[in-house]
Amino acid sequence: MTSFRRLRSSALVGCLLVLALGSLAVLLTPLPAELRPEEQPAVGTRFLDRHGRLIRTARLEGGARAEWVRVDELSPTTIAAVLAAEDKRFFQHPGIDPIATVRALGQLVWHRRTVSGGSTLTQQLARTLQPRPRTLGGKLREARLALRLELSLGKRQILEQYVNRVDFGPNVRGIAAASRFYFDKPASALSLAEAATLAGMIRGPTLYDPSRRHELALRRRDRVLGRLADAHGAASDAISAALATPLVLQPRPVESGAHHFLVQLARELPGDVDEVTTTLDLGLQREVERLTRDAVDGLTDHDVTAASVLVLDNASGDVLAYVGSPRTFDDEALGHNDGVNALRQPGSALKPFVYAAAIEELGFTAASVLPDIELHLATAQGDYTPRNYDRRFHGPVRLREALSASLNVPAVAVAAKAGPPRVLRTLHRVGFQSLDRDANYYGAAIALGDGEVRLHELARAYSALAQRGRLRPLRQWSRFRHALGDEEARAPGAAEQVLRPETAALLFDMLSDPVARASAFGRGNVLEFPFPVAAKTGTSKGHRDNLTVGSSGAVTVAVWVGNFDGRPMLHTSGITGAGPLFREVMLAAMRGRDPSVESTSVPLVAVDVCEQSGLVPGPHCPHVVREKFAKAQLPLARCDLHQEVWVDERDGLLSAAGCPGAERRVVEAHAARYRAWALRAGRPLAPSAVSPRCPQARLPEVRARITFPFDGARFVRDPSLAVGQQRLFVRVSGNEGTYRLFFDGRPLGRGEPNVPLTPGAHRLLLSAAGHQETVTFDVE
C-alpha cells in the first residue's frame, strides 16, 4: 500500500513537473514577428474611387492578392460559418482541442490513415505563421505556439489574424481578398451562402475552388451550412434560403486603362499604405475605357491601334478618368504604353496659347487682323513657308477666324511677330514643361506644335481657360491610410494665375464659337455641343498624332489617337480621328452636371465691327459682325478699309466728279502686303493710279495714326517676370515716313517701336505734318 502511494505521489509529481515544464516552454515560446504591434501586415494597397468604390487591390510581391479586414467588420454569420467549417469549439478550448485530438488519433489507429484533422483554428494560424515539418516534433512545436497565442491574444484577435492570413486559392490571401476575387464585394457584405462557400474553401483552396470545381464547391458549401444549422449559428430560415441559393461567381473585371493611373500613383505613395481614395470616378472610368476601345475598333481601316484619354474636374484639378491605352495587355499594339504620359507632337492644339502671348504682350484682340498670305521665314534650316490644311491663302483674317478655323499661316505669323522666346515663356507659364529646348530650337513653328508635350499638360492648360486663367496642379488622390491606421488627406492644390482673366475668357469664347469654326469644319460637327465647349483639334506632321482637347465650364477632356510605334495613320485628322471620341467622352463626363454653369465670370463687351477689318464699321462696310472685347481693349479705331471713291468706268483708275465716265464705287484699301493676294482673289481694290481722262484727280494722302495701344488702355504686368522682360509694341498705320513718335517725352526709334511696361501712367505722342495724336495708357 505504501509503495502504491509512493508510486502515485511520484506520478503526480512527474505530471506536475511535466505540466510545469510544458507551461514554461509555452511561456518562453516567442510570438512570431508578424504579430508584433510595430509590424504591419503584408497587404495589397486598396485603391478606391472618389465615391469609395473599389477600383483594384494591388498585389503583393510574388503576385498575391491580400487585404485586411477587421473582425468587427465581418457579420456574425460569416464568423459562425468559418467556425462551423474549421473549429466549432473555438471559444471553449485553450488552443488545443483534446476531444478533436483524441478523435483524430482513434481514426488514425482504426483506419490506418488520416480521416479528419485534430488541429484547432489556433493551431492552423500557428502553422500559417511558422510552417513546420509533418513530424511529431513539428506537431508539438505547433501545439506549443498555439497555446502561446491563446495566452497572449484574445479569441477575437486570433480569429482576425486567421481569416486574414489563410489562403483561399492560388495567390488569394485572406477572406477580404477572396470576397473581392470571387464575388466582387467587400467581406462585410457577404451573404450567408457566399460566406459558407469561402469558409468551405479553407480546408482545400484548390480542391474547392468554385471557379474550377463548381459542383464540389457547392457540396462543400452545403455541408458547412449543415454544420452551421447543427451549431445553431444562424436562423433556420436563413440557412434554408442559403441552401436554395445558386452558387454564382461575379465575372472578374478585365484589367483596364486605369492600370496606368494606379501604377503611377502607387510609385508616388509610401510603401506602408493599405488604402487610397483616388480622384477617379469609377463609373466614368469604365465608360471612358469602353468608349476608347470602341473608337479604336472603329478606326482600324485608318490604321489606328491606340488611343488615350484624360478627364479633369476644372475646379479642383481632380483626375476623373485616365485611360493610358485601350487594351493594357495587348502586346501586339504595345498596350503597356501610357499615352497620357507620353511625349507627342500636339499639332495645332498649341495655337490658343500662341495667341494668348499676342493678346497679353502685343495687345492683340479677337478682332485683330492677321495675314493669311504667302509667308517666308528664314531659319537655320533654310526658308520656312507654312501652309494651311486646305492649301489655300485667305488674305487678312480676324484672329477669331484664324483660331477657330485652325489656320496655320496666321498662327506662324503671330509667333514670328511675338518672337519664339515670348511664346515659349507663355507655354511654360501654362504648364508645358516638356518643351525644354531653347526657343530658337522650336522657332515660329512652335505655333504648329513643332515640339513634344504630354496629354496631361494639354489638359491642364485648357482647364485654365475655363478657370479665369488659373492653372491648378493635377490631383490623383484625396486620402490614404497607413497599414497601422494613420490617415493623410490632400486638398486640391492652389491655383496659379497664368493668364489674365480677360485673355482666358476671350480664348474660351473663340474656341467655343460654332459660327467661326464653320468655315473650316461646317455646322453640326463633332465639336458642337448643347453647352459651351472650348475645343481645339491637332494633327502632327506625318499624321502620327491626332488630338482633340477642350473644356466645358466643369470638365476638361483630352484625347490622343494614333499608334504607339509611331507609324502614321491613314486619312485622319483631329476632327475625324480624335474628335468623335472626344465628343462621346465630353457628353459622358457632363452627364449629371449643370451645363448652364458659366465657364468664366469675366465680363466681355460685345461691339459691332467690320467683318473684314475688325474695326468700328465705317459708312461703307458691307458686313458687320458682333465681336467681344475686354473692357481695356476699347475703344477701337474706325474702319478705313472700305472707301467710296470716284473711278473711271473704262479703266478702273482714280477719277473725280465731273470727269468723263466717273462713277462712285466702294473699294478696299488694303495694306501693301495684301495687294498681291487681293489681286489674285479679285477683290475690289482702291485705284493705285490716276486716270488720264481725269488729270485733276489726286491719290489720297493716308495720315499716320497710332493703332495700338488704344487711348485709355490698361495693362497688367506679369509679376513673375522682370520689368525689362516685358515690353509693349506700338503699332502705327499710314504713311510711315511722315511722323515721329515720343514716349513720355522721349523720342522712339524707327523700325519696330516698343516701350517698357513699367508701372504708372504713360503717354505716346505721334507728330506728323499737319497733325498730332496723343494716346495715354496705364500699367499696373
PDB file of C-alpha atoms in Angstrom, residues 605-778:
ATOM      1  CA  VAL A 605     -18.045  93.706 -74.104  1.00  0.00           C
ATOM      2  CA  ALA A 606     -19.818  92.959 -77.400  1.00  0.00           C
ATOM      3  CA  VAL A 607     -19.171  95.554 -80.121  1.00  0.00           C
ATOM      4  CA  ASP A 608     -20.149  95.743 -83.792  1.00  0.00           C
ATOM      5  CA  VAL A 609     -17.083  95.605 -86.045  1.00  0.00           C
ATOM      6  CA  CYS A 610     -16.418  95.469 -89.733  1.00  0.00           C
ATOM      7  CA  GLU A 611     -16.124  91.808 -90.669  1.00  0.00           C
ATOM      8  CA  GLN A 612     -13.008  92.348 -92.785  1.00  0.00           C
ATOM      9  CA  SER A 613     -11.057  94.946 -90.827  1.00  0.00           C
ATOM     10  CA  GLY A 614     -12.146  94.180 -87.246  1.00  0.00           C
ATOM     11  CA  LEU A 615     -12.567  97.919 -86.598  1.00  0.00           C
ATOM     12  CA  VAL A 616     -15.585 100.131 -85.891  1.00  0.00           C
ATOM     13  CA  PRO A 617     -17.675  99.966 -89.076  1.00  0.00           C
ATOM     14  CA  GLY A 618     -17.447 102.902 -91.409  1.00  0.00           C
ATOM     15  CA  PRO A 619     -20.330 104.021 -93.657  1.00  0.00           C
ATOM     16  CA  HIS A 620     -19.246 101.697 -96.443  1.00  0.00           C
ATOM     17  CA  CYS A 621     -18.518  98.436 -94.600  1.00  0.00           C
ATOM     18  CA  PRO A 622     -20.565  95.724 -96.399  1.00  0.00           C
ATOM     19  CA  HIS A 623     -20.710  93.253 -93.494  1.00  0.00           C
ATOM     20  CA  VAL A 624     -20.864  93.907 -89.772  1.00  0.00           C
ATOM     21  CA  VAL A 625     -20.396  91.265 -87.059  1.00  0.00           C
ATOM     22  CA  ARG A 626     -20.542  91.302 -83.263  1.00  0.00           C
ATOM     23  CA  GLU A 627     -17.174  90.842 -81.633  1.00  0.00           C
ATOM     24  CA  LYS A 628     -16.217  90.570 -77.977  1.00  0.00           C
ATOM     25  CA  PHE A 629     -13.510  92.543 -76.228  1.00  0.00           C
ATOM     26  CA  ALA A 630     -12.115  93.037 -72.776  1.00  0.00           C
ATOM     27  CA  LYS A 631     -13.005  96.484 -71.463  1.00  0.00           C
ATOM     28  CA  ALA A 632      -9.349  97.535 -71.503  1.00  0.00           C
ATOM     29  CA  GLN A 633      -9.199  96.861 -75.266  1.00  0.00           C
ATOM     30  CA  LEU A 634     -11.719  99.571 -76.088  1.00  0.00           C
ATOM     31  CA  PRO A 635     -12.165 101.993 -77.843  1.00  0.00           C
ATOM     32  CA  LEU A 636     -11.471 100.844 -81.403  1.00  0.00           C
ATOM     33  CA  ALA A 637     -10.401 102.912 -84.373  1.00  0.00           C
ATOM     34  CA  ARG A 638     -12.807 103.447 -87.271  1.00  0.00           C
ATOM     35  CA  CYS A 639     -12.505 101.190 -90.286  1.00  0.00           C
ATOM     36  CA  ASP A 640     -10.745 102.764 -93.275  1.00  0.00           C
ATOM     37  CA  LEU A 641     -10.518  99.592 -95.364  1.00  0.00           C
ATOM     38  CA  HIS A 642     -13.732 100.308 -97.282  1.00  0.00           C
ATOM     39  CA  GLN A 643     -13.749 103.677 -99.084  1.00  0.00           C
ATOM     40  CA  GLU A 644     -16.060 105.247-101.594  1.00  0.00           C
ATOM     41  CA  VAL A 645     -14.091 106.868-104.466  1.00  0.00           C
ATOM     42  CA  TRP A 646     -14.625 108.119-107.989  1.00  0.00           C
ATOM     43  CA  VAL A 647     -13.452 105.558-110.546  1.00  0.00           C
ATOM     44  CA  ASP A 648     -13.216 105.765-114.317  1.00  0.00           C
ATOM     45  CA  GLU A 649     -15.679 103.172-115.590  1.00  0.00           C
ATOM     46  CA  ARG A 650     -13.396 102.283-118.525  1.00  0.00           C
ATOM     47  CA  ASP A 651     -10.029 101.589-116.889  1.00  0.00           C
ATOM     48  CA  GLY A 652     -10.914 101.415-113.197  1.00  0.00           C
ATOM     49  CA  LEU A 653      -8.370 104.123-112.344  1.00  0.00           C
ATOM     50  CA  LEU A 654      -8.921 107.014-109.966  1.00  0.00           C
ATOM     51  CA  SER A 655     -11.234 109.687-111.269  1.00  0.00           C
ATOM     52  CA  ALA A 656     -13.102 112.659-109.854  1.00  0.00           C
ATOM     53  CA  ALA A 657     -16.552 114.226-110.043  1.00  0.00           C
ATOM     54  CA  GLY A 658     -17.201 115.741-113.407  1.00  0.00           C
ATOM     55  CA  CYS A 659     -14.610 113.699-115.295  1.00  0.00           C
ATOM     56  CA  PRO A 660     -15.777 111.593-118.247  1.00  0.00           C
ATOM     57  CA  GLY A 661     -17.096 108.181-117.229  1.00  0.00           C
ATOM     58  CA  ALA A 662     -16.593 108.855-113.477  1.00  0.00           C
ATOM     59  CA  GLU A 663     -18.715 106.721-111.148  1.00  0.00           C
ATOM     60  CA  ARG A 664     -18.842 106.140-107.391  1.00  0.00           C
ATOM     61  CA  ARG A 665     -17.549 102.764-106.158  1.00  0.00           C
ATOM     62  CA  VAL A 666     -16.774 101.209-102.787  1.00  0.00           C
ATOM     63  CA  VAL A 667     -13.224  99.857-102.885  1.00  0.00           C
ATOM     64  CA  GLU A 668     -10.881  98.143-100.422  1.00  0.00           C
ATOM     65  CA  ALA A 669      -7.734  99.992 -99.432  1.00  0.00           C
ATOM     66  CA  HIS A 670      -5.599  97.009 -98.413  1.00  0.00           C
ATOM     67  CA  ALA A 671      -2.131  97.427 -96.976  1.00  0.00           C
ATOM     68  CA  ALA A 672       0.689  96.784 -99.412  1.00  0.00           C
ATOM     69  CA  ARG A 673       1.372  93.309 -98.014  1.00  0.00           C
ATOM     70  CA  TYR A 674      -2.129  92.140 -99.042  1.00  0.00           C
ATOM     71  CA  ARG A 675      -2.271  93.607-102.558  1.00  0.00           C
ATOM     72  CA  ALA A 676      -0.893  90.539-104.348  1.00  0.00           C
ATOM     73  CA  TRP A 677      -3.405  88.295-102.585  1.00  0.00           C
ATOM     74  CA  ALA A 678      -6.245  90.774-103.230  1.00  0.00           C
ATOM     75  CA  LEU A 679      -5.429  90.890-106.949  1.00  0.00           C
ATOM     76  CA  ARG A 680      -5.461  87.076-107.206  1.00  0.00           C
ATOM     77  CA  ALA A 681      -8.666  86.927-105.206  1.00  0.00           C
ATOM     78  CA  GLY A 682     -10.355  89.550-107.396  1.00  0.00           C
ATOM     79  CA  ARG A 683     -11.016  91.977-104.542  1.00  0.00           C
ATOM     80  CA  PRO A 684     -12.285  95.490-105.473  1.00  0.00           C
ATOM     81  CA  LEU A 685      -9.013  97.305-104.823  1.00  0.00           C
ATOM     82  CA  ALA A 686      -8.625 101.050-104.469  1.00  0.00           C
ATOM     83  CA  PRO A 687      -7.023 102.551-107.594  1.00  0.00           C
ATOM     84  CA  SER A 688      -3.263 102.970-107.380  1.00  0.00           C
ATOM     85  CA  ALA A 689      -3.028 105.449-110.280  1.00  0.00           C
ATOM     86  CA  VAL A 690      -4.976 108.395-111.714  1.00  0.00           C
ATOM     87  CA  SER A 691      -6.992 108.000-114.904  1.00  0.00           C
ATOM     88  CA  PRO A 692      -5.539 110.005-117.842  1.00  0.00           C
ATOM     89  CA  ARG A 693      -9.079 111.190-118.583  1.00  0.00           C
ATOM     90  CA  CYS A 694      -9.144 112.947-115.187  1.00  0.00           C
ATOM     91  CA  PRO A 695      -5.807 114.695-114.516  1.00  0.00           C
ATOM     92  CA  GLN A 696      -7.289 116.731-111.667  1.00  0.00           C
ATOM     93  CA  ALA A 697      -7.861 113.592-109.556  1.00  0.00           C
ATOM     94  CA  ARG A 698      -5.429 113.141-106.668  1.00  0.00           C
ATOM     95  CA  LEU A 699      -4.451 109.994-104.792  1.00  0.00           C
ATOM     96  CA  PRO A 700      -5.407 110.371-101.123  1.00  0.00           C
ATOM     97  CA  GLU A 701      -2.748 111.042 -98.523  1.00  0.00           C
ATOM     98  CA  VAL A 702      -3.015 108.410 -95.787  1.00  0.00           C
ATOM     99  CA  ARG A 703      -2.469 110.021 -92.412  1.00  0.00           C
ATOM    100  CA  ALA A 704      -0.294 108.218 -89.904  1.00  0.00           C
ATOM    101  CA  ARG A 705      -2.040 107.201 -86.684  1.00  0.00           C
ATOM    102  CA  ILE A 706      -1.431 105.046 -83.625  1.00  0.00           C
ATOM    103  CA  THR A 707      -3.473 101.829 -83.877  1.00  0.00           C
ATOM    104  CA  PHE A 708      -2.073 100.250 -80.688  1.00  0.00           C
ATOM    105  CA  PRO A 709      -2.230 100.806 -77.787  1.00  0.00           C
ATOM    106  CA  PHE A 710      -5.692 102.307 -77.587  1.00  0.00           C
ATOM    107  CA  ASP A 711      -6.245 105.567 -75.784  1.00  0.00           C
ATOM    108  CA  GLY A 712      -7.213 104.826 -72.155  1.00  0.00           C
ATOM    109  CA  ALA A 713      -5.992 101.218 -72.249  1.00  0.00           C
ATOM    110  CA  ARG A 714      -4.901  99.460 -69.047  1.00  0.00           C
ATOM    111  CA  PHE A 715      -2.194  96.785 -68.867  1.00  0.00           C
ATOM    112  CA  VAL A 716      -1.323  94.414 -66.014  1.00  0.00           C
ATOM    113  CA  ARG A 717       2.278  93.278 -65.631  1.00  0.00           C
ATOM    114  CA  ASP A 718       3.201  89.642 -65.053  1.00  0.00           C
ATOM    115  CA  PRO A 719       4.749  89.664 -61.551  1.00  0.00           C
ATOM    116  CA  SER A 720       6.846  86.592 -62.326  1.00  0.00           C
ATOM    117  CA  LEU A 721       8.877  88.435 -64.981  1.00  0.00           C
ATOM    118  CA  ALA A 722      11.398  91.229 -64.537  1.00  0.00           C
ATOM    119  CA  VAL A 723      10.463  94.718 -65.725  1.00  0.00           C
ATOM    120  CA  GLY A 724      12.969  94.605 -68.562  1.00  0.00           C
ATOM    121  CA  GLN A 725      11.437  91.392 -69.926  1.00  0.00           C
ATOM    122  CA  GLN A 726       8.015  92.950 -70.509  1.00  0.00           C
ATOM    123  CA  ARG A 727       7.607  95.407 -73.339  1.00  0.00           C
ATOM    124  CA  LEU A 728       4.728  96.903 -75.290  1.00  0.00           C
ATOM    125  CA  PHE A 729       4.942  97.065 -79.092  1.00  0.00           C
ATOM    126  CA  VAL A 730       3.497 100.223 -80.660  1.00  0.00           C
ATOM    127  CA  ARG A 731       1.662  99.909 -83.963  1.00  0.00           C
ATOM    128  CA  VAL A 732       1.251 102.770 -86.421  1.00  0.00           C
ATOM    129  CA  SER A 733      -0.674 102.753 -89.695  1.00  0.00           C
ATOM    130  CA  GLY A 734      -0.477 105.176 -92.605  1.00  0.00           C
ATOM    131  CA  ASN A 735       2.438 106.996 -94.220  1.00  0.00           C
ATOM    132  CA  GLU A 736       5.370 105.753 -92.206  1.00  0.00           C
ATOM    133  CA  GLY A 737       7.786 108.381 -93.424  1.00  0.00           C
ATOM    134  CA  THR A 738       5.795 111.398 -92.258  1.00  0.00           C
ATOM    135  CA  TYR A 739       5.692 111.033 -88.469  1.00  0.00           C
ATOM    136  CA  ARG A 740       7.769 110.916 -85.285  1.00  0.00           C
ATOM    137  CA  LEU A 741       6.932 109.016 -82.080  1.00  0.00           C
ATOM    138  CA  PHE A 742       7.582 110.099 -78.479  1.00  0.00           C
ATOM    139  CA  PHE A 743       7.120 108.021 -75.312  1.00  0.00           C
ATOM    140  CA  ASP A 744       6.777 110.035 -72.114  1.00  0.00           C
ATOM    141  CA  GLY A 745       8.557 112.871 -73.915  1.00  0.00           C
ATOM    142  CA  ARG A 746      11.455 110.776 -75.211  1.00  0.00           C
ATOM    143  CA  PRO A 747      11.736 110.013 -78.947  1.00  0.00           C
ATOM    144  CA  LEU A 748      11.325 106.418 -80.075  1.00  0.00           C
ATOM    145  CA  GLY A 749      13.497 104.877 -82.745  1.00  0.00           C
ATOM    146  CA  ARG A 750      12.283 103.726 -86.137  1.00  0.00           C
ATOM    147  CA  GLY A 751      11.704 100.098 -87.077  1.00  0.00           C
ATOM    148  CA  GLU A 752       9.532  98.235 -84.597  1.00  0.00           C
ATOM    149  CA  PRO A 753       8.961 100.709 -81.771  1.00  0.00           C
ATOM    150  CA  ASN A 754       8.424  99.237 -78.325  1.00  0.00           C
ATOM    151  CA  VAL A 755       8.351 100.618 -74.795  1.00  0.00           C
ATOM    152  CA  PRO A 756       8.946  99.035 -71.358  1.00  0.00           C
ATOM    153  CA  LEU A 757       5.901  98.036 -69.315  1.00  0.00           C
ATOM    154  CA  THR A 758       6.708  99.981 -66.172  1.00  0.00           C
ATOM    155  CA  PRO A 759       4.006 100.731 -63.587  1.00  0.00           C
ATOM    156  CA  GLY A 760       2.254 104.085 -63.858  1.00  0.00           C
ATOM    157  CA  ALA A 761       0.568 106.374 -66.387  1.00  0.00           C
ATOM    158  CA  HIS A 762       2.243 106.797 -69.779  1.00  0.00           C
ATOM    159  CA  ARG A 763       1.826 108.981 -72.855  1.00  0.00           C
ATOM    160  CA  LEU A 764       2.546 108.310 -76.520  1.00  0.00           C
ATOM    161  CA  LEU A 765       2.709 111.216 -78.950  1.00  0.00           C
ATOM    162  CA  LEU A 766       2.637 110.897 -82.754  1.00  0.00           C
ATOM    163  CA  SER A 767       3.708 114.066 -84.550  1.00  0.00           C
ATOM    164  CA  ALA A 768       3.158 114.298 -88.326  1.00  0.00           C
ATOM    165  CA  ALA A 769       2.901 117.069 -90.879  1.00  0.00           C
ATOM    166  CA  GLY A 770      -0.297 118.935 -90.146  1.00  0.00           C
ATOM    167  CA  HIS A 771      -1.482 116.940 -87.096  1.00  0.00           C
ATOM    168  CA  GLN A 772      -0.611 115.344 -83.749  1.00  0.00           C
ATOM    169  CA  GLU A 773      -2.157 112.405 -81.925  1.00  0.00           C
ATOM    170  CA  THR A 774      -1.856 111.525 -78.225  1.00  0.00           C
ATOM    171  CA  VAL A 775      -2.575 108.155 -76.618  1.00  0.00           C
ATOM    172  CA  THR A 776      -2.450 107.606 -72.862  1.00  0.00           C
ATOM    173  CA  PHE A 777      -2.429 104.254 -71.055  1.00  0.00           C
ATOM    174  CA  ASP A 778      -1.824 102.831 -67.584  1.00  0.00           C
TER     175      ASP A 778
END
